[in-house]
Amino acid sequence: MALPDDKELEAIFGDTIDLTTFKQILEMDEPGDNEFSSSIVFGFFDQAEETFASMDTALDAEDLEKLSELGHFLKGSSATLGLVKVRDGCEKIQRYGKQENLDGSPENDVKVCLEQIKKALTAVKSDYEEVETGLRNFYKDDDEEEGV
Amino acid sequence: MAEAARKIWVTRPRASATLVTIGSNDLVDDVRDMILRKYANSLGKTYDSPDLTLRLNTRTGVSRVLGPEEHMATVMEQFFPNGQTVDEAFIIDIPRNTTTPRPSPRAPAPPIPGSGSGSTAYYADDVRPSESGEGYFPPVVGTATSPRLATKHTNGSMPHSMTVISSGHLPPIPSPGGSRPRSHRDRETHTPSPNVHSGGGSGGVGPNSASYHPTRHSHSRTHSSSSEHIVAHPNNSMPRSPGHEIAAAARMGPGTPPSPPQRLVSPHLPTLRTRKSKRGQAQQQDYQQNPPPPALNAKVPPISVLIVEDNPINLKLLEAFVKRLKVRWQTAMNGREAVKKWRSGGFHLVLMDIQLPGMNGLEATREIRRLERINGIGVFSNAPAEATPPEELTEEDRLEGLAKFKSPVIIVALTASSLQSDRHEALAAGCNDFLTKPVNFVWLERKVMEWGCMQALIDYQGWREWKQYSAKAEAMEAANKRAQAFKKQSKKNRTQLSES
């Protein structure tokens, strides 16, 4: 697959993806196939869904530490792929899990933290779904174009 | 009486004059303060206002030194009743006292990283390479820092510091106790190697063309096609012969702390590759602003990299990346595993994620540095040991196969945070450098390249063996590719083939 130009990518992903970051993964594909980047992206889907499930569990258990850890974990990979909205959502979860406000100031009220995480988790899931759909279409289209 | 404010001309000897505004009640002493403000760089960093003298210089030939207590407006009226012209500017004299040397246009002597203070030396923000491309070497603020420090150690007996050898990038913060002969820089800047671009600020873009990174914009055209090339990369102190700086590296002399001896700021090495050798100067200029995507056929030296990253997605990507650089690598997913793998020996570079479950990246780094220290890795003879009392080397800490640990490993921290404090913490823990996540591959390649080249210098014999091996491997690969291309061609395009 030829490397799609920025306009094309922007049309697909809007502001959900940082193109510079995402493109450097696309650039690692061998010419003519997107096996590598798609394996990364689809691997991320699995990881994200697992992590969201763990977050739900941890939220029920009111386990802030675990939530922070999970937030950090998914933040790392979403940042690597350039999924900026997901990354920011994960950072929120990480912060409140550490009982910190977004600016790093301490937030001592556990209830507030859990409430904020709950909100952030809902938002990040929807951001994730949006970008997931975009990515799935992107890879589907590419397969069709190549006539595989 | 004189008007409320007026301007007077002042000048340094044989220099261009400038106007200074004085108030009606200002004394000569006040004027000196204003002059220092105006000459904040050339004078202000070295002299205090009482050091200066102002000399009157009228067209009629009156020339005398003004006392600090004289009333400036009165002087003006007395000697320049009709106004002062540029040619009559007051001359600013500075003391010619040899014990107060002027700031050298060259860099001050570099600190010997870590000297005297064990493992925690690190540099302030302003010498950290930023990852934003052009700002790799930020404007140098310290050029004129304390000339006393800069020249005090002129006749130090230390032959070479690794910092100089490997990076040529001299951290501007003088450390007390740092010593380095200033002269050798000049001796070694010129070398027979055709690939060395010496000379100040070639390219000279922006604030980065500071005087003591003279070769930062140079791009070696070819990489590693002869022995000189690789040693030509570290910027400034170009060795004359490949053997020379091996010896030099091994001679890290007194002043080098027991360990971990070198906290290096990343040497800046060019990343242009053979492939691009035909590109013109214009593109090279362009490259400085917009680094091209990594040339994936890069010939990175034969280093062995340990990737420490807990997220499998990130790990997979980093692995794929180093694979393309054709370096050997292993992975670890937490700090403890990283230390364990490192202990097996042979690693040149560690890409260390900082936030890891269990033992985090900083703890792992500290542990590696501790083990290096007590096993004497990178410690050369007659290093003063009194700074830190030698730690007992227990059986548990003894490294197997010391021969595999030629030098302290380079640890590049991968941090998700762009906070300076986190970076400082990483450096303090013993990391040599850092990258911010998400990792930019161009930068990653540069780091691998830079540090790899440095390590190749240290292990020159190993590098030579690799060269021979890789030349063969390359030839084979090229042959394979041709064969494959031919097959593909024949499969896809039989008609065309039959025509030929």
mmCIF file of C-alpha atoms in Angstrom, chain B residues 93-401:
data_model
loop_
_atom_site.group_PDB
_atom_site.id
_atom_site.type_symbol
_atom_site.label_atom_id
_atom_site.label_comp_id
_atom_site.label_asym_id
_atom_site.label_seq_id
_atom_site.Cartn_x
_atom_site.Cartn_y
_atom_site.Cartn_z
ATOM 1 C CA ASP B 93 38.975 50.682 29.749
ATOM 2 C CA ILE B 94 39.104 47.383 31.460
ATOM 3 C CA PRO B 95 41.871 46.295 33.738
ATOM 4 C CA ARG B 96 44.702 44.506 32.070
ATOM 5 C CA ASN B 97 45.362 42.253 34.892
ATOM 6 C CA THR B 98 46.637 38.889 33.917
ATOM 7 C CA THR B 99 45.139 37.260 36.938
ATOM 8 C CA THR B 100 41.720 38.171 35.679
ATOM 9 C CA PRO B 101 41.669 36.588 32.308
ATOM 10 C CA ARG B 102 39.055 37.486 29.838
ATOM 11 C CA PRO B 103 36.554 34.918 28.868
ATOM 12 C CA SER B 104 37.949 32.822 26.180
ATOM 13 C CA PRO B 105 35.990 32.672 22.982
ATOM 14 C CA ARG B 106 36.431 28.971 23.340
ATOM 15 C CA ALA B 107 34.479 26.967 25.756
ATOM 16 C CA PRO B 108 35.453 26.818 29.328
ATOM 17 C CA ALA B 109 37.104 23.614 30.278
ATOM 18 C CA PRO B 110 34.473 20.966 30.484
ATOM 19 C CA PRO B 111 33.644 19.477 33.735
ATOM 20 C CA ILE B 112 34.747 15.988 34.140
ATOM 21 C CA PRO B 113 31.360 14.523 34.609
ATOM 22 C CA GLY B 114 30.893 13.090 37.946
ATOM 23 C CA SER B 115 34.268 14.054 39.199
ATOM 24 C CA GLY B 116 34.525 13.897 42.868
ATOM 25 C CA SER B 117 30.902 13.337 43.425
ATOM 26 C CA GLY B 118 30.394 9.789 42.417
ATOM 27 C CA SER B 119 27.528 8.925 40.239
ATOM 28 C CA THR B 120 25.166 11.771 40.508
ATOM 29 C CA ALA B 121 26.598 14.379 38.261
ATOM 30 C CA TYR B 122 24.215 15.681 35.735
ATOM 31 C CA TYR B 123 23.739 18.804 33.828
ATOM 32 C CA ALA B 124 21.276 21.544 34.032
ATOM 33 C CA ASP B 125 18.359 21.837 31.695
ATOM 34 C CA ASP B 126 20.014 24.094 29.301
ATOM 35 C CA VAL B 127 22.508 21.544 28.189
ATOM 36 C CA ARG B 128 20.073 18.766 27.766
ATOM 37 C CA PRO B 129 19.458 17.913 24.214
ATOM 38 C CA SER B 130 15.892 18.574 23.473
ATOM 39 C CA GLU B 131 14.161 16.335 21.078
ATOM 40 C CA SER B 132 12.604 19.033 19.058
ATOM 41 C CA GLY B 133 14.929 18.711 16.164
ATOM 42 C CA GLU B 134 16.771 21.935 15.718
ATOM 43 C CA GLY B 135 17.158 22.524 19.383
ATOM 44 C CA TYR B 136 19.437 19.639 19.950
ATOM 45 C CA PHE B 137 22.106 21.858 21.307
ATOM 46 C CA PRO B 138 20.250 24.700 22.816
ATOM 47 C CA PRO B 139 21.776 28.126 22.930
ATOM 48 C CA VAL B 140 24.784 27.996 25.075
ATOM 49 C CA VAL B 141 24.436 30.249 27.986
ATOM 50 C CA GLY B 142 27.566 29.355 29.722
ATOM 51 C CA THR B 143 30.162 30.313 27.184
ATOM 52 C CA ALA B 144 31.519 33.049 29.303
ATOM 53 C CA THR B 145 30.946 31.508 32.633
ATOM 54 C CA SER B 146 33.589 32.203 35.102
ATOM 55 C CA PRO B 147 36.819 32.584 33.247
ATOM 56 C CA ARG B 148 38.648 31.742 36.374
ATOM 57 C CA LEU B 149 37.362 28.262 36.290
ATOM 58 C CA ALA B 150 38.006 28.012 32.654
ATOM 59 C CA THR B 151 41.653 28.675 32.851
ATOM 60 C CA LYS B 152 42.653 27.576 36.242
ATOM 61 C CA HIS B 153 43.357 24.060 35.220
ATOM 62 C CA THR B 154 45.154 24.829 32.075
ATOM 63 C CA ASN B 155 48.112 22.723 32.846
ATOM 64 C CA GLY B 156 46.252 19.746 34.130
ATOM 65 C CA SER B 157 47.963 16.528 33.467
ATOM 66 C CA MET B 158 44.947 14.616 32.388
ATOM 67 C CA PRO B 159 45.355 13.466 28.865
ATOM 68 C CA HIS B 160 41.823 13.066 27.657
ATOM 69 C CA SER B 161 38.453 12.978 29.028
ATOM 70 C CA MET B 162 36.000 10.637 27.513
ATOM 71 C CA THR B 163 33.567 13.439 27.192
ATOM 72 C CA VAL B 164 35.799 15.142 24.776
ATOM 73 C CA ILE B 165 36.671 12.094 22.856
ATOM 74 C CA SER B 166 33.244 10.895 22.358
ATOM 75 C CA SER B 167 31.165 13.914 22.071
ATOM 76 C CA GLY B 168 33.172 16.988 21.539
ATOM 77 C CA HIS B 169 30.196 18.554 23.117
ATOM 78 C CA LEU B 170 31.372 20.333 26.119
ATOM 79 C CA PRO B 171 28.893 20.877 28.833
ATOM 80 C CA PRO B 172 29.223 24.479 29.754
ATOM 81 C CA ILE B 173 28.954 24.157 33.440
ATOM 82 C CA PRO B 174 32.382 24.070 34.876
ATOM 83 C CA SER B 175 32.674 21.725 37.712
ATOM 84 C CA PRO B 176 35.070 22.496 40.435
ATOM 85 C CA GLY B 177 37.863 20.054 40.167
ATOM 86 C CA GLY B 178 37.384 19.511 36.497
ATOM 87 C CA SER B 179 40.579 19.692 34.617
ATOM 88 C CA ARG B 180 41.555 19.328 31.094
ATOM 89 C CA PRO B 181 44.360 20.688 29.055
ATOM 90 C CA ARG B 182 42.886 23.251 26.788
ATOM 91 C CA SER B 183 45.496 22.907 24.188
ATOM 92 C CA HIS B 184 44.692 19.477 22.960
ATOM 93 C CA ARG B 185 41.503 20.598 21.369
ATOM 94 C CA ASP B 186 43.446 22.710 18.990
ATOM 95 C CA ARG B 187 45.927 20.028 18.385
ATOM 96 C CA GLU B 188 43.338 17.570 17.419
ATOM 97 C CA THR B 189 40.782 19.509 15.572
ATOM 98 C CA HIS B 190 42.589 19.071 12.339
ATOM 99 C CA THR B 191 43.064 15.660 11.093
ATOM 100 C CA PRO B 192 43.971 14.015 7.887
ATOM 101 C CA SER B 193 40.625 12.336 7.634
ATOM 102 C CA PRO B 194 38.842 13.543 4.558
ATOM 103 C CA ASN B 195 35.537 13.259 6.265
ATOM 104 C CA VAL B 196 36.132 15.610 9.026
ATOM 105 C CA HIS B 197 34.400 18.863 8.703
ATOM 106 C CA SER B 198 36.175 21.032 11.068
ATOM 107 C CA GLY B 199 35.719 24.682 11.442
ATOM 108 C CA GLY B 200 33.228 26.594 13.407
ATOM 109 C CA GLY B 201 29.586 26.375 12.780
ATOM 110 C CA SER B 202 29.397 25.040 9.314
ATOM 111 C CA GLY B 203 25.832 25.529 8.465
ATOM 112 C CA GLY B 204 25.544 27.881 11.359
ATOM 113 C CA VAL B 205 21.829 27.900 11.829
ATOM 114 C CA GLY B 206 20.109 29.699 14.544
ATOM 115 C CA PRO B 207 21.252 29.800 18.052
ATOM 116 C CA ASN B 208 22.929 26.501 17.764
ATOM 117 C CA SER B 209 26.003 27.624 16.030
ATOM 118 C CA ALA B 210 27.601 28.261 19.321
ATOM 119 C CA SER B 211 31.289 28.421 19.223
ATOM 120 C CA TYR B 212 32.082 25.163 20.736
ATOM 121 C CA HIS B 213 30.058 22.810 18.705
ATOM 122 C CA PRO B 214 31.959 23.483 15.606
ATOM 123 C CA THR B 215 31.079 20.303 13.839
ATOM 124 C CA ARG B 216 27.570 19.809 14.854
ATOM 125 C CA HIS B 217 26.219 20.471 11.438
ATOM 126 C CA SER B 218 28.718 18.512 9.599
ATOM 127 C CA HIS B 219 27.517 15.448 7.902
ATOM 128 C CA SER B 220 29.758 12.681 7.122
ATOM 129 C CA ARG B 221 28.999 11.650 3.655
ATOM 130 C CA THR B 222 29.652 8.073 4.034
ATOM 131 C CA HIS B 223 29.389 6.072 7.050
ATOM 132 C CA SER B 224 31.646 3.307 8.055
ATOM 133 C CA SER B 225 33.209 2.562 4.785
ATOM 134 C CA SER B 226 36.657 3.006 6.119
ATOM 135 C CA SER B 227 38.074 3.087 9.518
ATOM 136 C CA GLU B 228 38.408 6.829 9.691
ATOM 137 C CA HIS B 229 34.811 7.426 9.084
ATOM 138 C CA ILE B 230 33.520 6.051 12.199
ATOM 139 C CA VAL B 231 35.986 7.764 14.381
ATOM 140 C CA ALA B 232 35.250 10.938 12.579
ATOM 141 C CA HIS B 233 31.767 11.046 13.931
ATOM 142 C CA PRO B 234 32.237 12.217 17.424
ATOM 143 C CA ASN B 235 32.358 15.829 16.760
ATOM 144 C CA ASN B 236 35.336 17.615 17.733
ATOM 145 C CA SER B 237 38.379 15.889 18.906
ATOM 146 C CA MET B 238 39.227 13.993 15.870
ATOM 147 C CA PRO B 239 41.804 11.398 16.430
ATOM 148 C CA ARG B 240 44.555 10.999 13.953
ATOM 149 C CA SER B 241 44.452 7.314 13.798
ATOM 150 C CA PRO B 242 41.896 4.821 14.825
ATOM 151 C CA GLY B 243 44.177 3.436 17.437
ATOM 152 C CA HIS B 244 44.811 6.775 18.922
ATOM 153 C CA GLU B 245 41.613 7.343 20.671
ATOM 154 C CA ILE B 246 41.225 3.862 21.853
ATOM 155 C CA ALA B 247 44.291 4.493 23.824
ATOM 156 C CA ALA B 248 42.962 7.853 24.751
ATOM 157 C CA ALA B 249 39.721 6.425 25.923
ATOM 158 C CA ALA B 250 41.609 3.981 27.980
ATOM 159 C CA ARG B 251 43.637 6.700 29.516
ATOM 160 C CA MET B 252 40.918 8.418 31.345
ATOM 161 C CA GLY B 253 43.133 9.789 33.905
ATOM 162 C CA PRO B 254 43.048 11.138 37.383
ATOM 163 C CA GLY B 255 39.977 13.074 38.101
ATOM 164 C CA THR B 256 37.855 10.385 36.708
ATOM 165 C CA PRO B 257 35.754 9.135 39.500
ATOM 166 C CA PRO B 258 35.772 5.508 40.374
ATOM 167 C CA SER B 259 32.488 4.912 38.720
ATOM 168 C CA PRO B 260 30.236 5.187 36.932
ATOM 169 C CA PRO B 261 32.830 7.235 35.313
ATOM 170 C CA GLN B 262 31.069 8.896 32.499
ATOM 171 C CA ARG B 263 27.801 10.673 32.409
ATOM 172 C CA LEU B 264 27.908 11.764 28.898
ATOM 173 C CA VAL B 265 25.702 14.120 27.177
ATOM 174 C CA SER B 266 24.804 12.579 23.945
ATOM 175 C CA PRO B 267 27.266 13.225 21.206
ATOM 176 C CA HIS B 268 25.587 14.552 18.211
ATOM 177 C CA LEU B 269 26.314 12.488 15.254
ATOM 178 C CA PRO B 270 25.140 12.943 11.775
ATOM 179 C CA THR B 271 22.692 10.503 10.431
ATOM 180 C CA LEU B 272 23.144 10.979 6.774
ATOM 181 C CA ARG B 273 23.837 7.752 5.081
ATOM 182 C CA THR B 274 25.686 6.523 2.161
ATOM 183 C CA ARG B 275 22.517 6.509 0.197
ATOM 184 C CA LYS B 276 22.187 10.188 0.499
ATOM 185 C CA SER B 277 25.709 10.947 -0.461
ATOM 186 C CA LYS B 278 24.695 12.373 -3.761
ATOM 187 C CA ARG B 279 22.461 14.902 -2.229
ATOM 188 C CA GLY B 280 23.574 18.423 -2.523
ATOM 189 C CA GLN B 281 24.415 20.923 0.066
ATOM 190 C CA ALA B 282 20.945 22.387 -0.131
ATOM 191 C CA GLN B 283 19.362 19.204 0.989
ATOM 192 C CA GLN B 284 21.808 18.938 3.765
ATOM 193 C CA GLN B 285 20.723 22.301 4.958
ATOM 194 C CA ASP B 286 17.181 21.252 4.657
ATOM 195 C CA TYR B 287 17.939 18.173 6.634
ATOM 196 C CA GLN B 288 18.924 20.241 9.551
ATOM 197 C CA GLN B 289 15.473 21.609 9.843
ATOM 198 C CA ASN B 290 13.546 18.565 8.809
ATOM 199 C CA PRO B 291 15.296 15.372 9.514
ATOM 200 C CA PRO B 292 14.409 12.827 6.908
ATOM 201 C CA PRO B 293 12.771 9.620 7.879
ATOM 202 C CA PRO B 294 15.273 7.183 9.162
ATOM 203 C CA ALA B 295 17.312 5.551 6.555
ATOM 204 C CA LEU B 296 16.542 2.039 7.420
ATOM 205 C CA ASN B 297 19.505 0.527 5.739
ATOM 206 C CA ALA B 298 21.624 2.421 8.161
ATOM 207 C CA LYS B 299 24.846 0.898 9.157
ATOM 208 C CA VAL B 300 24.734 1.218 12.828
ATOM 209 C CA PRO B 301 27.745 -0.229 14.558
ATOM 210 C CA PRO B 302 27.500 -3.747 15.842
ATOM 211 C CA ILE B 303 26.015 -2.908 19.112
ATOM 212 C CA SER B 304 23.831 -4.984 21.257
ATOM 213 C CA VAL B 305 20.765 -3.282 22.616
ATOM 214 C CA LEU B 306 18.617 -4.169 25.552
ATOM 215 C CA ILE B 307 15.079 -2.883 25.256
ATOM 216 C CA VAL B 308 13.253 -2.551 28.542
ATOM 217 C CA GLU B 309 9.574 -1.826 28.124
ATOM 218 C CA ASP B 310 6.560 -3.260 29.852
ATOM 219 C CA ASN B 311 3.913 -2.572 27.261
ATOM 220 C CA PRO B 312 3.960 -5.315 24.627
ATOM 221 C CA ILE B 313 2.728 -2.977 21.911
ATOM 222 C CA ASN B 314 5.510 -0.516 22.500
ATOM 223 C CA LEU B 315 7.974 -3.317 22.866
ATOM 224 C CA LYS B 316 6.970 -4.823 19.577
ATOM 225 C CA LEU B 317 7.411 -1.526 17.837
ATOM 226 C CA LEU B 318 10.793 -0.863 19.363
ATOM 227 C CA GLU B 319 11.880 -4.349 18.472
ATOM 228 C CA ALA B 320 10.808 -3.922 14.901
ATOM 229 C CA PHE B 321 12.668 -0.710 14.820
ATOM 230 C CA VAL B 322 15.993 -1.927 16.132
ATOM 231 C CA LYS B 323 15.665 -4.941 13.912
ATOM 232 C CA ARG B 324 15.729 -2.647 10.948
ATOM 233 C CA LEU B 325 18.805 -0.981 12.262
ATOM 234 C CA LYS B 326 20.376 -4.387 12.142
ATOM 235 C CA VAL B 327 21.665 -4.357 15.619
ATOM 236 C CA ARG B 328 21.404 -7.236 18.005
ATOM 237 C CA TRP B 329 18.832 -6.840 20.700
ATOM 238 C CA GLN B 330 17.144 -8.460 23.618
ATOM 239 C CA THR B 331 14.156 -7.425 25.599
ATOM 240 C CA ALA B 332 13.113 -7.205 29.191
ATOM 241 C CA MET B 333 9.728 -6.283 30.528
ATOM 242 C CA ASN B 334 10.617 -5.044 33.976
ATOM 243 C CA GLY B 335 13.540 -3.656 35.846
ATOM 244 C CA ARG B 336 14.579 -6.848 37.537
ATOM 245 C CA GLU B 337 14.636 -8.727 34.277
ATOM 246 C CA ALA B 338 16.624 -5.879 32.756
ATOM 247 C CA VAL B 339 19.315 -6.101 35.397
ATOM 248 C CA LYS B 340 19.434 -9.847 35.005
ATOM 249 C CA LYS B 341 19.833 -9.653 31.255
ATOM 250 C CA TRP B 342 22.412 -6.936 31.533
ATOM 251 C CA ARG B 343 24.407 -9.125 33.865
ATOM 252 C CA SER B 344 24.782 -11.662 31.113
ATOM 253 C CA GLY B 345 27.069 -9.117 29.490
ATOM 254 C CA GLY B 346 27.764 -7.733 26.078
ATOM 255 C CA PHE B 347 25.247 -4.917 25.965
ATOM 256 C CA HIS B 348 26.234 -1.523 24.702
ATOM 257 C CA LEU B 349 22.984 0.305 24.956
ATOM 258 C CA VAL B 350 19.895 0.033 27.091
ATOM 259 C CA LEU B 351 16.649 1.686 26.092
ATOM 260 C CA MET B 352 15.048 1.906 29.463
ATOM 261 C CA ASP B 353 11.419 2.660 30.040
ATOM 262 C CA ILE B 354 11.227 4.468 33.328
ATOM 263 C CA GLN B 355 7.872 3.511 34.677
ATOM 264 C CA LEU B 356 7.909 -0.213 35.004
ATOM 265 C CA PRO B 357 6.088 -2.558 37.291
ATOM 266 C CA GLY B 358 8.090 -3.923 40.168
ATOM 267 C CA MET B 359 11.590 -2.532 39.931
ATOM 268 C CA ASN B 360 11.237 0.596 37.872
ATOM 269 C CA GLY B 361 13.666 1.897 35.284
ATOM 270 C CA LEU B 362 15.419 4.226 37.659
ATOM 271 C CA GLU B 363 15.963 1.548 40.234
ATOM 272 C CA ALA B 364 17.256 -0.767 37.562
ATOM 273 C CA THR B 365 19.586 1.928 36.321
ATOM 274 C CA ARG B 366 20.931 2.557 39.790
ATOM 275 C CA GLU B 367 21.465 -1.121 40.292
ATOM 276 C CA ILE B 368 23.362 -1.447 37.027
ATOM 277 C CA ARG B 369 25.534 1.519 37.910
ATOM 278 C CA ARG B 370 26.181 0.118 41.337
ATOM 279 C CA LEU B 371 27.257 -3.210 39.911
ATOM 280 C CA GLU B 372 29.442 -1.507 37.361
ATOM 281 C CA ARG B 373 31.050 0.491 40.086
ATOM 282 C CA ILE B 374 31.871 -2.297 42.442
ATOM 283 C CA ASN B 375 33.056 -4.512 39.648
ATOM 284 C CA GLY B 376 35.318 -1.777 38.402
ATOM 285 C CA ILE B 377 33.841 -1.534 34.931
ATOM 286 C CA GLY B 378 35.093 1.501 33.136
ATOM 287 C CA VAL B 379 37.446 2.339 35.926
ATOM 288 C CA PHE B 380 40.939 2.916 34.826
ATOM 289 C CA SER B 381 44.074 2.740 36.825
ATOM 290 C CA ASN B 382 45.058 5.423 39.269
ATOM 291 C CA ALA B 383 41.577 6.803 39.522
ATOM 292 C CA PRO B 384 41.353 8.370 42.921
ATOM 293 C CA ALA B 385 39.303 6.186 45.113
ATOM 294 C CA GLU B 386 39.133 8.331 48.182
ATOM 295 C CA ALA B 387 35.971 10.104 47.112
ATOM 296 C CA THR B 388 33.840 7.081 47.740
ATOM 297 C CA PRO B 389 35.134 4.379 49.955
ATOM 298 C CA PRO B 390 35.243 1.188 47.956
ATOM 299 C CA GLU B 391 32.224 -0.932 48.462
ATOM 300 C CA GLU B 392 32.736 -4.527 49.339
ATOM 301 C CA LEU B 393 32.330 -6.718 46.295
ATOM 302 C CA THR B 394 30.239 -9.595 47.416
ATOM 303 C CA GLU B 395 29.999 -12.864 45.582
ATOM 304 C CA GLU B 396 26.417 -12.059 44.774
ATOM 305 C CA ASP B 397 27.375 -8.853 43.016
ATOM 306 C CA ARG B 398 30.325 -10.228 41.120
ATOM 307 C CA LEU B 399 29.756 -10.129 37.407
ATOM 308 C CA GLU B 400 30.545 -13.195 35.395
ATOM 309 C CA GLY B 401 32.790 -12.765 32.394
#
